Coordinates of C-alpha atoms and ligand atoms in Angstrom, one line a residue:
M20 CA -49.2 -41.9 -70.4
Q21 CA -46.7 -42.1 -73.2
N22 CA -43.5 -40.1 -72.6
T23 CA -44.3 -37.7 -75.4
P24 CA -46.2 -34.7 -74.0
P25 CA -50.0 -35.0 -74.5
R26 CA -51.4 -33.2 -77.5
S27 CA -55.1 -34.1 -77.4
I28 CA -56.5 -33.2 -74.0
T29 CA -60.2 -33.7 -73.2
V30 CA -61.8 -32.1 -70.1
L31 CA -65.3 -33.2 -68.8
S32 CA -66.6 -29.9 -67.4
G33 CA -69.4 -28.3 -65.5
G34 CA -69.7 -24.5 -65.3
M35 CA -67.6 -22.4 -62.9
G36 CA -65.3 -25.0 -61.4
G37 CA -64.5 -26.5 -64.8
A38 CA -64.2 -23.2 -66.6
K39 CA -61.7 -21.9 -64.0
F40 CA -59.7 -25.1 -64.2
I41 CA -59.5 -24.9 -68.0
Q42 CA -58.5 -21.3 -67.9
G43 CA -55.5 -22.3 -65.7
L44 CA -54.8 -25.3 -67.9
L45 CA -54.6 -23.2 -71.0
H46 CA -52.5 -20.6 -69.1
G47 CA -50.1 -23.4 -68.0
I48 CA -49.8 -24.8 -71.6
R49 CA -49.0 -21.3 -72.9
T50 CA -46.4 -20.6 -70.2
G51 CA -44.9 -24.1 -70.3
Q52 CA -45.8 -24.8 -66.7
V53 CA -48.0 -27.7 -67.9
P54 CA -46.1 -30.4 -69.8
A55 CA -48.3 -30.6 -72.9
A56 CA -47.3 -30.3 -76.5
A57 CA -47.0 -26.7 -77.6
D58 CA -49.7 -27.3 -80.3
A59 CA -52.0 -29.1 -77.8
V60 CA -55.7 -29.1 -78.5
V61 CA -58.0 -29.0 -75.5
T62 CA -61.5 -30.3 -76.1
V63 CA -64.1 -29.4 -73.5
V64 CA -67.1 -31.7 -73.2
A65 CA -69.6 -29.7 -71.1
N66 CA -72.6 -30.6 -69.0
T67 CA -75.9 -29.6 -70.5
A68 CA -78.3 -31.0 -67.9
D69 CA -78.5 -27.6 -66.3
D70 CA -80.1 -26.3 -69.4
I71 CA -83.5 -24.6 -69.1
W72 CA -86.1 -23.1 -71.4
V73 CA -87.0 -19.7 -69.9
H74 CA -89.2 -17.0 -71.4
G75 CA -89.1 -19.0 -74.7
L76 CA -85.3 -19.0 -74.7
K77 CA -82.9 -22.0 -74.5
V78 CA -80.3 -21.2 -71.9
S79 CA -77.3 -23.5 -71.5
P80 CA -75.6 -22.2 -68.3
D81 CA -72.5 -24.5 -68.2
L82 CA -71.8 -24.1 -72.0
D83 CA -72.0 -20.3 -71.5
T84 CA -69.9 -20.2 -68.4
V85 CA -67.1 -22.1 -70.2
M86 CA -67.5 -20.0 -73.3
Y87 CA -67.6 -16.6 -71.6
T88 CA -64.8 -17.5 -69.2
L89 CA -62.4 -18.7 -71.9
G90 CA -63.5 -15.8 -74.2
E91 CA -62.9 -13.2 -71.5
G92 CA -66.6 -12.2 -71.5
I93 CA -67.5 -13.5 -68.1
D94 CA -68.4 -11.3 -65.1
P95 CA -65.4 -12.1 -62.9
D96 CA -67.1 -11.3 -59.6
R97 CA -70.3 -13.3 -60.2
G98 CA -68.5 -16.1 -62.1
W99 CA -71.4 -16.4 -64.5
G100 CA -73.0 -14.2 -67.1
R101 CA -71.6 -11.3 -69.0
R102 CA -69.3 -8.6 -67.7
E103 CA -70.7 -5.1 -67.7
E104 CA -74.2 -6.6 -67.7
T105 CA -77.5 -4.7 -67.4
W106 CA -80.9 -6.1 -66.4
S107 CA -83.6 -4.1 -68.3
V108 CA -85.1 -7.2 -69.9
K109 CA -85.4 -9.0 -66.6
E110 CA -86.9 -5.9 -64.9
E111 CA -89.4 -5.4 -67.7
L112 CA -90.5 -9.1 -67.6
A113 CA -90.9 -8.8 -63.8
A114 CA -93.0 -5.6 -64.3
Y115 CA -95.4 -7.8 -66.4
G116 CA -95.5 -10.3 -63.5
V117 CA -94.1 -13.0 -65.8
E118 CA -92.6 -16.0 -64.0
P119 CA -89.9 -17.0 -63.4
T120 CA -88.6 -13.8 -61.9
W121 CA -85.7 -15.5 -60.1
F122 CA -83.7 -16.4 -63.3
G123 CA -80.7 -14.1 -63.9
L124 CA -81.4 -13.1 -67.5
G125 CA -79.0 -10.3 -68.3
D126 CA -79.5 -8.0 -71.4
R127 CA -76.1 -8.9 -73.0
D128 CA -76.7 -12.6 -72.2
V129 CA -80.1 -12.5 -73.8
A130 CA -78.4 -12.1 -77.2
T131 CA -76.6 -15.4 -76.8
H132 CA -79.9 -17.1 -75.9
L133 CA -81.7 -15.5 -78.9
V134 CA -79.0 -16.8 -81.3
R135 CA -79.1 -20.2 -79.7
T136 CA -82.9 -20.5 -79.7
Q137 CA -83.2 -19.2 -83.3
M138 CA -80.6 -21.7 -84.6
L139 CA -82.2 -24.6 -82.7
E140 CA -85.6 -23.6 -84.1
A141 CA -84.1 -23.5 -87.6
G142 CA -83.1 -27.1 -87.1
Y143 CA -79.4 -26.9 -86.1
P144 CA -78.3 -29.3 -83.3
L145 CA -77.0 -27.7 -80.0
S146 CA -73.4 -28.8 -81.0
A147 CA -73.6 -26.8 -84.2
V148 CA -75.1 -23.9 -82.4
T149 CA -72.3 -24.0 -79.8
T150 CA -69.6 -24.0 -82.5
A151 CA -71.3 -21.0 -84.1
L152 CA -71.4 -19.1 -80.8
C153 CA -67.7 -20.0 -80.1
Q154 CA -66.7 -18.3 -83.4
R155 CA -67.2 -15.1 -81.5
W156 CA -65.8 -16.1 -78.1
L157 CA -63.1 -18.8 -78.6
T158 CA -61.7 -18.7 -82.1
P159 CA -60.2 -15.2 -82.0
T160 CA -58.0 -16.0 -79.0
H161 CA -57.6 -19.8 -79.1
G162 CA -57.9 -20.7 -82.8
D163 CA -58.0 -24.4 -83.2
G164 CA -56.5 -25.1 -79.8
L165 CA -59.8 -25.1 -78.0
R166 CA -63.1 -26.8 -78.8
L167 CA -66.3 -26.8 -76.8
L168 CA -68.8 -29.6 -77.2
P169 CA -72.1 -30.1 -75.4
M170 CA -72.3 -33.6 -73.9
T171 CA -75.4 -34.3 -76.0
D172 CA -77.6 -32.6 -78.5
D173 CA -80.6 -34.1 -76.8
R174 CA -82.8 -32.4 -74.2
V175 CA -81.6 -33.5 -70.7
E176 CA -82.7 -31.7 -67.5
T177 CA -81.8 -32.3 -63.9
H178 CA -84.8 -32.0 -61.6
V179 CA -84.8 -32.0 -57.9
A180 CA -87.4 -33.5 -55.5
I181 CA -87.9 -31.4 -52.3
A182 CA -90.3 -31.7 -49.4
D183 CA -93.6 -29.8 -49.9
E184 CA -96.2 -30.0 -47.2
E185 CA -98.9 -28.7 -49.5
S186 CA -98.5 -31.5 -52.0
P187 CA -100.4 -34.8 -51.4
S188 CA -97.2 -36.8 -51.9
G189 CA -95.4 -34.5 -49.5
R190 CA -92.9 -33.7 -52.2
K191 CA -92.6 -31.5 -55.3
V192 CA -90.1 -31.7 -58.2
I193 CA -88.5 -28.5 -59.5
H194 CA -85.9 -27.7 -62.1
F195 CA -82.4 -27.8 -60.9
Q196 CA -82.0 -24.1 -61.6
E197 CA -84.9 -23.3 -59.4
Y198 CA -83.4 -25.4 -56.6
W199 CA -80.0 -23.6 -57.0
I200 CA -80.9 -20.0 -57.9
K201 CA -84.3 -19.5 -56.1
L202 CA -83.8 -21.8 -53.1
R203 CA -80.0 -21.4 -53.0
A204 CA -79.8 -25.2 -52.4
S205 CA -81.0 -24.4 -48.8
V206 CA -83.3 -27.4 -48.4
P207 CA -82.4 -31.1 -48.7
A208 CA -82.5 -32.6 -52.2
E209 CA -84.6 -35.7 -51.5
A210 CA -84.0 -37.1 -55.0
L211 CA -82.5 -36.1 -58.3
V212 CA -84.2 -36.9 -61.6
F213 CA -82.2 -36.7 -64.7
V214 CA -84.9 -36.3 -67.3
G215 CA -84.0 -37.6 -70.7
L216 CA -80.5 -38.7 -69.7
D217 CA -80.9 -42.4 -70.2
R218 CA -82.3 -41.9 -73.7
S219 CA -79.6 -39.3 -74.8
T220 CA -76.7 -39.9 -77.1
P221 CA -73.3 -38.3 -77.0
A222 CA -73.0 -35.2 -79.3
P223 CA -70.9 -35.6 -82.4
G224 CA -67.2 -35.7 -81.6
V225 CA -67.7 -36.5 -77.9
V226 CA -66.9 -40.2 -78.0
E227 CA -63.9 -39.6 -80.3
A228 CA -62.7 -36.8 -78.1
I229 CA -62.4 -39.4 -75.3
T230 CA -61.2 -42.4 -77.2
E231 CA -58.6 -40.5 -79.3
A232 CA -57.3 -38.3 -76.4
D233 CA -53.8 -38.5 -75.0
L234 CA -55.2 -37.4 -71.6
V235 CA -58.7 -37.1 -70.1
I236 CA -59.2 -34.7 -67.2
V237 CA -62.1 -34.6 -64.8
P238 CA -61.8 -31.1 -63.4
P239 CA -63.0 -30.0 -59.9
S240 CA -66.6 -29.8 -61.1
N241 CA -69.7 -31.0 -59.3
P242 CA -69.4 -34.8 -59.3
V243 CA -73.2 -35.3 -59.4
V244 CA -74.9 -32.6 -61.4
S245 CA -72.0 -31.7 -63.7
V246 CA -69.6 -34.7 -64.2
G247 CA -72.3 -37.2 -63.1
T248 CA -74.6 -36.2 -65.8
I249 CA -71.9 -36.2 -68.5
L250 CA -71.0 -39.8 -67.3
G251 CA -74.7 -40.6 -67.5
V252 CA -75.0 -40.1 -71.2
P253 CA -75.0 -43.7 -72.6
G254 CA -71.7 -44.3 -74.4
I255 CA -69.5 -41.9 -72.5
R256 CA -68.6 -44.2 -69.6
E257 CA -67.8 -46.9 -72.2
A258 CA -65.6 -44.5 -74.1
L259 CA -63.7 -43.7 -70.8
L260 CA -63.2 -47.4 -70.2
E261 CA -62.0 -48.0 -73.8
T262 CA -59.6 -45.1 -74.2
T263 CA -55.9 -45.7 -74.0
A264 CA -55.5 -42.2 -72.5
P265 CA -55.1 -42.0 -68.7
V266 CA -58.1 -40.4 -66.9
V267 CA -57.1 -38.1 -64.0
G268 CA -59.4 -36.1 -61.8
L269 CA -59.1 -33.3 -59.2
S270 CA -61.2 -33.2 -56.1
P271 CA -64.0 -30.5 -55.9
I272 CA -64.2 -31.3 -52.1
V273 CA -61.6 -29.9 -49.8
G274 CA -61.8 -31.1 -46.3
T275 CA -65.5 -31.8 -45.8
S276 CA -66.9 -29.0 -48.0
H277 CA -67.1 -27.8 -51.5
V278 CA -65.2 -24.6 -52.2
R279 CA -68.2 -22.9 -53.7
G280 CA -71.4 -24.2 -55.2
M281 CA -73.5 -27.1 -53.8
A282 CA -71.6 -30.3 -54.3
E283 CA -72.2 -31.1 -50.6
Q284 CA -76.0 -31.1 -51.0
M285 CA -75.8 -33.1 -54.2
L286 CA -73.4 -35.8 -52.8
T287 CA -75.6 -36.1 -49.7
S288 CA -78.6 -36.5 -51.9
I289 CA -77.1 -39.6 -53.6
G290 CA -75.6 -40.9 -50.3
V291 CA -71.9 -40.3 -51.1
E292 CA -69.6 -39.2 -48.3
V293 CA -68.6 -35.5 -48.7
S294 CA -64.8 -36.0 -48.8
A295 CA -62.1 -36.2 -51.5
S296 CA -62.0 -40.0 -51.0
G297 CA -65.7 -40.3 -51.0
V298 CA -65.9 -38.7 -54.4
A299 CA -63.0 -40.9 -55.6
G300 CA -64.8 -44.0 -54.5
H301 CA -68.0 -42.7 -56.2
Y302 CA -66.1 -42.3 -59.5
G303 CA -64.2 -45.6 -59.0
A304 CA -61.0 -46.9 -60.5
R305 CA -60.9 -47.5 -64.2
S306 CA -59.2 -50.8 -63.6
R307 CA -62.3 -51.9 -61.7
G308 CA -64.9 -50.5 -64.1
G309 CA -64.9 -46.9 -62.9
V310 CA -63.6 -43.8 -64.5
L311 CA -60.3 -42.8 -62.8
D312 CA -56.7 -43.7 -63.1
G313 CA -55.5 -40.8 -60.9
W314 CA -57.1 -38.5 -58.3
L315 CA -55.7 -35.3 -56.8
V316 CA -56.7 -34.2 -53.4
D317 CA -55.9 -31.0 -51.6
A318 CA -52.8 -30.9 -49.4
R319 CA -55.1 -30.7 -46.3
D320 CA -56.5 -34.1 -47.3
A321 CA -53.1 -35.9 -47.5
D322 CA -54.3 -38.4 -44.9
Q323 CA -56.8 -39.7 -47.5
V324 CA -54.2 -40.7 -50.2
A325 CA -53.7 -44.2 -48.8
R326 CA -57.4 -44.9 -48.8
I327 CA -57.8 -43.7 -52.4
E328 CA -54.8 -45.9 -53.5
E329 CA -56.5 -48.9 -51.9
L330 CA -59.4 -48.2 -54.3
G331 CA -56.9 -48.8 -57.2
I332 CA -56.6 -45.1 -58.0
K333 CA -53.2 -43.3 -58.0
A334 CA -53.4 -40.3 -55.7
V335 CA -51.4 -37.3 -54.6
A336 CA -52.1 -34.4 -52.3
V337 CA -51.2 -30.9 -53.6
P338 CA -52.8 -27.5 -53.1
L339 CA -56.1 -27.5 -55.0
M340 CA -57.4 -23.9 -54.5
M341 CA -57.9 -22.1 -57.8
T342 CA -56.9 -18.7 -56.4
D343 CA -55.2 -17.5 -59.7
H344 CA -54.1 -18.8 -63.1
D345 CA -50.7 -19.8 -61.8
A346 CA -52.1 -21.8 -58.9
T347 CA -54.5 -23.5 -61.2
A348 CA -51.8 -24.2 -63.8
A349 CA -49.8 -25.9 -61.0
M350 CA -52.8 -28.1 -60.2
A351 CA -53.0 -29.1 -63.9
A352 CA -49.3 -29.8 -64.0
S353 CA -49.6 -32.1 -61.0
A354 CA -52.5 -33.9 -62.7
F355 CA -50.3 -34.5 -65.8
E356 CA -47.4 -35.7 -63.6
L357 CA -49.6 -38.1 -61.6
V358 CA -50.5 -40.2 -64.6
R359 CA -47.4 -39.8 -66.7
Ligands
LIG416 P1 -71.0 -25.2 -61.8 O1 -71.7 -25.9 -63.0 O2 -71.0 -23.7 -62.0 O3 -71.6 -25.6 -60.5 O4 -69.5 -25.6 -61.8 P2 -68.8 -26.9 -61.8 O5 -69.7 -28.1 -61.6 O6 -67.8 -27.0 -62.9 O7 -67.9 -26.8 -60.5 C1 -68.5 -26.5 -59.2 C2 -67.6 -27.2 -58.1 O8 -66.3 -26.7 -58.3 C3 -68.0 -26.8 -56.8 O9 -69.0 -27.7 -56.3 C4 -66.7 -26.9 -56.0 O10 -66.7 -28.1 -55.3 C5 -65.6 -26.8 -57.0 N1 -64.7 -25.8 -56.9 C6 -64.9 -24.4 -57.1 N2 -63.8 -23.7 -56.8 C7 -62.8 -24.7 -56.5 C8 -61.4 -24.6 -56.1 O11 -60.8 -23.5 -56.0 N3 -60.8 -25.8 -55.8 C9 -61.4 -27.0 -55.8 N4 -60.7 -28.1 -55.5 N5 -62.7 -27.1 -56.2 C10 -63.4 -25.9 -56.5
LIG417 CA1 -73.7 -26.2 -63.7

């Protein structure tokens, strides 16, 4: 990194892990804990492979988690959906016996999906719809200092193959949301299918956000179904190889487990060791065709630093638990320092 503090910062985010990290990053920029330019612009490129059409509505869980979290509209206990939510629509749909009944469609949240769906049906791309929704959530507090972009405007969906004795093939394929919400990721994911990913193109502004950045951050998001899908959009990996900005990531695995979520199941499904160094190796060093220049592991994983450096990735061990904004800001500051 140049010695001037970074002004353009791009974060490749999933839902909860990414959103919490960005919240701490913005807090750190405001308080001066994080050595960024005072007028820094943070661009979030969010995963959209979790998206699902449900009851005729287009739902974008990761975009909404980032938007609601950074716009102070999130339910802080659940970590997803709107605060002070009610569930009448969901209950009424269930009373009709309409499937799926497992999807958490809150009344307040439905308004977001109605706006999104109507705009999509009127012909606006998801990126334009996202900008419109962010006028309510992000602009009042963050002004031009925060932008949210979907990774792609194209339809991409993660599907999961699981064992099914009743099917002739012994398997069935379900939407990622069904695997996660209905099954609580409680059965092995035998395979992951990223429908539409190889034919997708980056949404407007995504490639530039990477190639013109001063710093790119891979937050502690799910390496397979959040960051992995972003990296799978043709053109995004290439932009990461091309950018002059350093690329630094933070491990979502502490010890041998994810802090919350289902990163363990997803890593196991693709045959990657569930450890901070396992994920680092999966991303790879940018100098060797991968995506990382630097990688932060939790203090408890300090013994993995040497192994990661052998992969050609600078590494440091610091506390990586996002317990509050200050702790998360300290993680962001360490990320900046590592690749300075
Ligand atoms: P999702 O889309 O809601 O699953 O959210 P992300 O993909 O952005 O992030 C989920 C991942 O964040 C989980 O798999 C965890 O491994 C990771 N995570 C959550 N909280 C923490 C934390 O406090 N510290 C670290 N290091 N990782 C965390
Ligand atoms: Ca997600």
